[in-house]
């Protein structure tokens, strides 16, 4: 395994304070995929320490989670730490004979087809999904030592028919009303088109999320009030320019999804977007991000904080 140094790397740009004026709208900047690999977790932890993230979403079925969960103890009071429910491209936390008969989840494309054609609604698959959601939440609590601040889905799987209701039911069953939020990825069509960033992909995700906030509210579950951060992770994308677009217009409690990471041999074998993750890491750690937030008139904050 790659050796881990959980201190902030000396190569990071100097830390510039983020404006903390409490009169400014709160923007929630959340890093996904904590626990995917050492470099992902190390990079996210460094950014939380710098005050450059509102929180992170954790993959608890990976072999790294027990060790990496312990690293979060020092920042748990300053950041949202939640579950990144993982039902694609990884091994499940426990047996899923109907959903993952080979012992490994399939691709997000396969899961979407099954969801949109009603093939996740059978009793056996619903039982597997219910058990797996609970197992991943159990692993979060066992190693983080607390309930999650929020629940969302790796590759947005929590939005899918046949999964969404089970996620909301699990949150409502396990946690006091209002204490754990669920990520709402819906956006108005006009807003997506005006932003002009990978609009087709963003509209698909927004459409899948339609109605989630209403269903969550019926169960006493809070949600964010806007969602940004969708792009194709392609090489050469101007991430600073994308972040500027994601902040327009400023909206209180809007959530921007990011995917930073430090260089990591493990990640290179798992993920096709390693280069873009490192670009995100460098930008979020540097002075330009703090200056952008200041120009936009917003401050970083926790959703329920």
Short mmCIF file of C-alpha atoms in Angstrom, two decimals:
data_model
loop_
_atom_site.label_atom_id
_atom_site.label_comp_id
_atom_site.label_asym_id
_atom_site.label_seq_id
_atom_site.Cartn_x
_atom_site.Cartn_y
_atom_site.Cartn_z
CA UNK A 1 0.00 0.00 0.00
CA UNK A 2 1.15 3.55 -0.73
CA UNK A 3 2.64 5.18 2.37
CA UNK A 4 0.42 7.88 3.80
CA UNK A 5 1.43 11.22 5.22
CA UNK A 6 -1.67 12.84 6.65
CA UNK A 7 -0.01 16.19 7.26
CA UNK A 8 -0.72 18.98 4.80
CA UNK A 9 1.92 18.67 2.06
CA UNK A 10 4.54 21.42 1.91
CA UNK A 11 3.83 21.73 -1.83
CA UNK A 12 0.39 23.22 -1.19
CA UNK A 13 0.06 26.96 -1.88
CA UNK A 14 0.02 29.27 1.16
CA UNK A 15 -3.29 29.16 3.01
CA UNK A 16 -5.45 32.23 2.47
CA UNK A 17 -8.30 32.70 4.92
CA UNK A 18 -11.82 32.24 3.58
CA UNK A 19 -14.21 35.08 4.43
CA UNK A 20 -16.28 34.04 7.46
CA UNK A 21 -18.72 36.98 7.52
CA UNK A 22 -21.86 35.38 8.96
CA UNK A 23 -24.09 37.75 7.01
CA UNK A 24 -23.03 36.12 3.75
CA UNK A 25 -24.96 33.22 2.17
CA UNK A 26 -23.55 29.78 2.99
CA UNK A 27 -22.22 27.59 0.19
CA UNK A 28 -21.65 23.91 0.99
CA UNK A 29 -18.59 22.55 -0.85
CA UNK A 30 -18.52 18.79 -0.34
CA UNK A 31 -15.78 16.40 -1.48
CA UNK A 32 -17.01 12.99 -2.56
CA UNK A 33 -15.25 9.60 -2.41
CA UNK A 34 -13.41 9.77 0.92
CA UNK A 35 -12.11 6.26 1.55
CA UNK A 36 -11.76 5.34 -2.12
CA UNK A 37 -7.95 5.41 -1.89
CA UNK A 38 -5.22 6.86 0.33
CA UNK A 39 -4.63 9.84 -1.96
CA UNK A 40 -8.30 10.77 -2.06
CA UNK A 41 -8.69 10.63 1.71
CA UNK A 42 -5.39 12.42 2.35
CA UNK A 43 -6.23 15.22 -0.05
CA UNK A 44 -9.72 15.75 1.36
CA UNK A 45 -8.43 15.74 4.93
CA UNK A 46 -5.81 18.37 4.09
CA UNK A 47 -8.47 20.63 2.55
CA UNK A 48 -10.79 20.28 5.54
CA UNK A 49 -7.89 21.24 7.82
CA UNK A 50 -7.32 24.33 5.69
CA UNK A 51 -10.97 25.31 5.95
CA UNK A 52 -11.47 24.83 2.19
CA UNK A 53 -14.29 22.27 2.36
CA UNK A 54 -17.62 22.15 4.16
CA UNK A 55 -17.41 18.38 4.42
CA UNK A 56 -16.98 15.03 2.72
CA UNK A 57 -18.93 11.92 1.81
CA UNK A 58 -17.36 8.57 2.73
CA UNK A 59 -17.28 5.19 0.98
CA UNK A 60 -17.55 2.81 3.91
CA UNK A 61 -17.40 -0.54 2.11
CA UNK A 62 -13.83 -0.02 0.87
CA UNK A 63 -10.89 -1.72 2.63
CA UNK A 64 -9.45 1.70 3.52
CA UNK A 65 -12.45 2.99 5.48
CA UNK A 66 -11.61 1.68 8.99
CA UNK A 67 -8.17 3.32 8.95
CA UNK A 68 -9.23 6.48 7.13
CA UNK A 69 -12.25 6.98 9.40
CA UNK A 70 -9.88 7.45 12.33
CA UNK A 71 -8.15 10.33 10.53
CA UNK A 72 -11.41 12.29 10.49
CA UNK A 73 -11.70 12.47 14.27
CA UNK A 74 -9.71 15.71 14.48
CA UNK A 75 -11.95 17.52 11.96
CA UNK A 76 -15.33 15.98 12.78
CA UNK A 77 -16.52 19.09 14.62
CA UNK A 78 -15.68 21.47 11.77
CA UNK A 79 -17.04 19.56 8.76
CA UNK A 80 -20.03 17.57 7.55
CA UNK A 81 -18.99 13.90 7.45
CA UNK A 82 -21.51 11.72 5.67
CA UNK A 83 -22.11 8.45 3.83
CA UNK A 84 -21.42 8.12 0.10
CA UNK A 85 -23.65 5.12 -0.58
CA UNK A 86 -21.82 2.90 -3.08
CA UNK A 87 -23.72 0.45 -5.27
CA UNK A 88 -21.53 0.43 -8.42
CA UNK A 89 -18.07 -0.82 -9.41
CA UNK A 90 -17.09 -1.96 -5.91
CA UNK A 91 -17.58 -4.97 -3.67
CA UNK A 92 -20.64 -4.76 -1.41
CA UNK A 93 -20.25 -4.59 2.34
CA UNK A 94 -22.03 -7.93 2.65
CA UNK A 95 -23.76 -10.61 0.58
CA UNK A 96 -26.08 -9.31 -2.17
CA UNK A 97 -27.00 -12.51 -4.02
CA UNK A 98 -29.73 -10.94 -6.14
CA UNK A 99 -28.16 -7.54 -6.76
CA UNK A 100 -24.48 -8.55 -7.05
CA UNK A 101 -24.33 -12.31 -7.62
CA UNK A 102 -20.65 -12.20 -8.66
CA UNK A 103 -19.67 -10.48 -5.42
CA UNK A 104 -19.13 -7.13 -7.12
CA UNK A 105 -21.56 -4.40 -8.14
CA UNK A 106 -21.94 -3.64 -11.84
CA UNK A 107 -21.52 -0.32 -13.64
CA UNK A 108 -23.67 2.74 -13.06
CA UNK A 109 -25.05 2.32 -16.58
CA UNK A 110 -26.24 -1.17 -15.79
CA UNK A 111 -27.79 -0.06 -12.51
CA UNK A 112 -29.59 2.85 -14.21
CA UNK A 113 -31.09 0.56 -16.86
CA UNK A 114 -32.30 -1.83 -14.20
CA UNK A 115 -33.74 1.00 -12.13
CA UNK A 116 -35.50 2.76 -15.00
CA UNK A 117 -37.02 -0.47 -16.30
CA UNK A 118 -38.38 -1.49 -12.89
CA UNK A 119 -35.95 -4.35 -12.42
CA UNK A 120 -34.88 -3.24 -8.94
CA UNK A 121 -38.36 -3.65 -7.51
CA UNK A 122 -38.36 -7.43 -7.02
CA UNK A 123 -38.52 -8.64 -3.44
CA UNK A 124 -35.07 -10.26 -3.47
CA UNK A 125 -33.30 -7.20 -4.90
CA UNK A 126 -35.18 -4.86 -2.57
CA UNK A 127 -34.06 -7.02 0.36
CA UNK A 128 -30.44 -6.85 -0.85
CA UNK A 129 -30.62 -3.07 -1.24
CA UNK A 130 -32.20 -2.56 2.19
CA UNK A 131 -29.55 -4.72 3.84
CA UNK A 132 -26.66 -3.06 1.98
CA UNK A 133 -27.81 0.47 2.84
CA UNK A 134 -27.98 -0.52 6.49
CA UNK A 135 -24.58 -2.26 6.36
CA UNK A 136 -22.88 0.81 4.91
CA UNK A 137 -24.53 3.03 7.52
CA UNK A 138 -23.50 0.56 10.24
CA UNK A 139 -19.90 0.71 9.01
CA UNK A 140 -20.02 4.49 9.05
CA UNK A 141 -21.22 4.60 12.65
CA UNK A 142 -18.88 1.84 13.82
CA UNK A 143 -15.73 3.56 12.59
CA UNK A 144 -16.69 7.25 12.66
CA UNK A 145 -18.22 6.86 16.11
CA UNK A 146 -21.29 8.93 15.24
CA UNK A 147 -24.20 9.09 12.81
CA UNK A 148 -23.52 10.63 9.41
CA UNK A 149 -24.32 14.29 8.89
CA UNK A 150 -25.75 13.40 5.49
CA UNK A 151 -26.30 10.63 2.96
CA UNK A 152 -25.73 10.80 -0.79
CA UNK A 153 -24.83 8.32 -3.51
CA UNK A 154 -21.67 7.50 -5.44
CA UNK A 155 -22.55 8.28 -9.07
CA UNK A 156 -25.87 9.61 -7.72
CA UNK A 157 -27.34 6.14 -7.14
CA UNK A 158 -29.49 7.41 -4.26
CA UNK A 159 -31.68 9.17 -6.83
CA UNK A 160 -32.69 6.05 -8.74
CA UNK A 161 -36.17 4.47 -8.66
CA UNK A 162 -36.12 1.48 -6.36
CA UNK A 163 -33.24 2.95 -4.32
CA UNK A 164 -34.39 6.47 -3.41
CA UNK A 165 -37.27 5.40 -1.21
CA UNK A 166 -35.14 2.85 0.63
CA UNK A 167 -32.47 5.48 1.37
CA UNK A 168 -35.05 7.96 2.70
CA UNK A 169 -36.74 5.24 4.75
CA UNK A 170 -33.41 4.18 6.28
CA UNK A 171 -32.52 7.75 7.26
CA UNK A 172 -35.99 8.34 8.75
CA UNK A 173 -35.90 5.03 10.63
CA UNK A 174 -32.41 5.36 12.06
CA UNK A 175 -32.00 9.05 12.91
CA UNK A 176 -34.01 11.82 14.62
CA UNK A 177 -35.99 14.04 12.24
CA UNK A 178 -33.95 16.94 10.92
CA UNK A 179 -30.57 15.61 12.05
CA UNK A 180 -29.30 14.00 8.82
CA UNK A 181 -29.75 15.54 5.39
CA UNK A 182 -29.96 13.81 2.01
CA UNK A 183 -28.38 15.35 -1.08
CA UNK A 184 -30.90 16.75 -3.55
CA UNK A 185 -29.39 16.95 -7.06
CA UNK A 186 -32.33 18.74 -8.67
CA UNK A 187 -31.88 22.05 -10.47
CA UNK A 188 -34.19 24.20 -12.58
CA UNK A 189 -33.73 23.57 -16.28
CA UNK A 190 -33.21 27.28 -16.92
CA UNK A 191 -30.38 27.39 -14.38
CA UNK A 192 -28.59 24.41 -15.92
CA UNK A 193 -28.86 25.85 -19.43
CA UNK A 194 -27.73 29.30 -18.31
CA UNK A 195 -24.64 27.82 -16.67
CA UNK A 196 -23.75 25.96 -19.85
CA UNK A 197 -21.52 23.35 -18.19
CA UNK A 198 -22.14 19.82 -19.49
CA UNK A 199 -25.83 20.62 -19.64
CA UNK A 200 -27.01 17.23 -20.92
CA UNK A 201 -25.37 15.36 -18.04
CA UNK A 202 -26.58 17.90 -15.48
CA UNK A 203 -30.14 17.73 -16.81
CA UNK A 204 -30.20 13.93 -16.61
CA UNK A 205 -29.10 14.05 -12.97
CA UNK A 206 -31.56 16.86 -12.18
CA UNK A 207 -34.40 14.90 -13.78
CA UNK A 208 -33.57 11.78 -11.75
CA UNK A 209 -33.71 13.92 -8.60
CA UNK A 210 -37.12 15.41 -9.33
CA UNK A 211 -39.41 15.05 -6.33
CA UNK A 212 -36.71 13.98 -3.88
CA UNK A 213 -36.97 17.11 -1.72
CA UNK A 214 -40.72 16.65 -1.35
CA UNK A 215 -40.37 12.97 -0.48
CA UNK A 216 -37.63 13.80 2.04
CA UNK A 217 -39.67 16.57 3.65
CA UNK A 218 -42.55 14.16 4.23
CA UNK A 219 -40.17 12.08 6.35
CA UNK A 220 -38.69 15.07 8.20
CA UNK A 221 -35.39 14.90 6.28
CA UNK A 222 -33.66 18.16 5.27
CA UNK A 223 -32.07 18.67 1.85
CA UNK A 224 -29.73 21.22 0.29
CA UNK A 225 -31.27 24.12 -1.65
CA UNK A 226 -29.43 23.87 -4.93
CA UNK A 227 -26.89 21.57 -6.55
CA UNK A 228 -23.85 22.32 -8.70
CA UNK A 229 -20.57 20.67 -9.65
CA UNK A 230 -21.48 18.42 -12.57
CA UNK A 231 -18.90 18.31 -15.36
CA UNK A 232 -17.23 15.63 -17.47
CA UNK A 233 -13.80 15.56 -15.70
CA UNK A 234 -12.17 15.77 -19.11
CA UNK A 235 -8.49 16.70 -19.45
CA UNK A 236 -7.82 20.36 -19.97
CA UNK A 237 -11.02 21.63 -18.35
CA UNK A 238 -10.57 25.03 -16.72
CA UNK A 239 -11.63 24.13 -13.19
CA UNK A 240 -11.30 27.68 -11.77
CA UNK A 241 -13.66 28.94 -14.50
CA UNK A 242 -16.06 26.08 -13.76
CA UNK A 243 -16.12 26.92 -10.06
CA UNK A 244 -16.96 30.52 -10.89
CA UNK A 245 -19.94 29.29 -12.89
CA UNK A 246 -21.00 26.93 -10.11
CA UNK A 247 -21.20 29.91 -7.74
CA UNK A 248 -23.53 31.91 -10.02
CA UNK A 249 -25.97 32.92 -8.80
CA UNK A 250 -25.07 32.69 -5.11
CA UNK A 251 -27.75 30.80 -3.21
CA UNK A 252 -27.82 30.08 0.49
CA UNK A 253 -27.29 26.38 1.33
CA UNK A 254 -26.52 25.40 -2.26
CA UNK A 255 -24.19 22.38 -2.49
CA UNK A 256 -21.23 22.15 -4.84
CA UNK A 257 -19.82 18.66 -5.36
CA UNK A 258 -16.04 18.33 -5.84
CA UNK A 259 -13.62 15.40 -6.26
CA UNK A 260 -10.10 16.38 -5.11
CA UNK A 261 -7.22 13.98 -4.48
CA UNK A 262 -3.46 13.89 -4.03
CA UNK A 263 -1.27 11.71 -6.31
CA UNK A 264 -1.81 8.07 -5.51
CA UNK A 265 -0.72 4.82 -7.19
CA UNK A 266 -3.81 3.04 -5.84
CA UNK A 267 -6.18 5.62 -7.33
CA UNK A 268 -4.49 5.39 -10.72
CA UNK A 269 -5.59 1.76 -10.91
CA UNK A 270 -9.17 2.49 -9.85
CA UNK A 271 -10.27 5.71 -11.44
CA UNK A 272 -10.08 7.30 -14.92
CA UNK A 273 -10.19 10.92 -13.69
CA UNK A 274 -6.97 11.10 -11.65
CA UNK A 275 -5.61 14.20 -13.41
CA UNK A 276 -8.75 16.27 -12.87
CA UNK A 277 -8.82 15.30 -9.19
CA UNK A 278 -5.31 16.71 -8.75
CA UNK A 279 -6.28 19.93 -10.55
CA UNK A 280 -9.23 20.32 -8.17
CA UNK A 281 -6.98 19.66 -5.16
CA UNK A 282 -4.48 22.35 -6.14
CA UNK A 283 -7.12 24.95 -6.88
CA UNK A 284 -9.16 24.40 -3.72
CA UNK A 285 -5.98 24.63 -1.61
CA UNK A 286 -4.78 27.84 -3.21
CA UNK A 287 -5.47 31.55 -2.81
CA UNK A 288 -7.58 31.88 -5.96
CA UNK A 289 -10.42 29.82 -4.48
CA UNK A 290 -10.60 32.01 -1.38
CA UNK A 291 -10.62 35.10 -3.58
CA UNK A 292 -13.41 33.65 -5.74
CA UNK A 293 -15.63 33.05 -2.71
CA UNK A 294 -14.99 36.60 -1.58
CA UNK A 295 -15.91 38.05 -5.00
CA UNK A 296 -19.06 35.92 -5.07
CA UNK A 297 -20.10 37.26 -1.67
CA UNK A 298 -20.47 33.83 -0.06
CA UNK A 299 -18.83 31.85 2.74
CA UNK A 300 -18.22 28.15 3.22
CA UNK A 301 -20.39 26.46 5.81
CA UNK A 302 -22.03 23.24 6.91
CA UNK A 303 -25.54 22.59 5.68
CA UNK A 304 -27.12 22.16 9.11
CA UNK A 305 -24.44 24.02 11.05
#
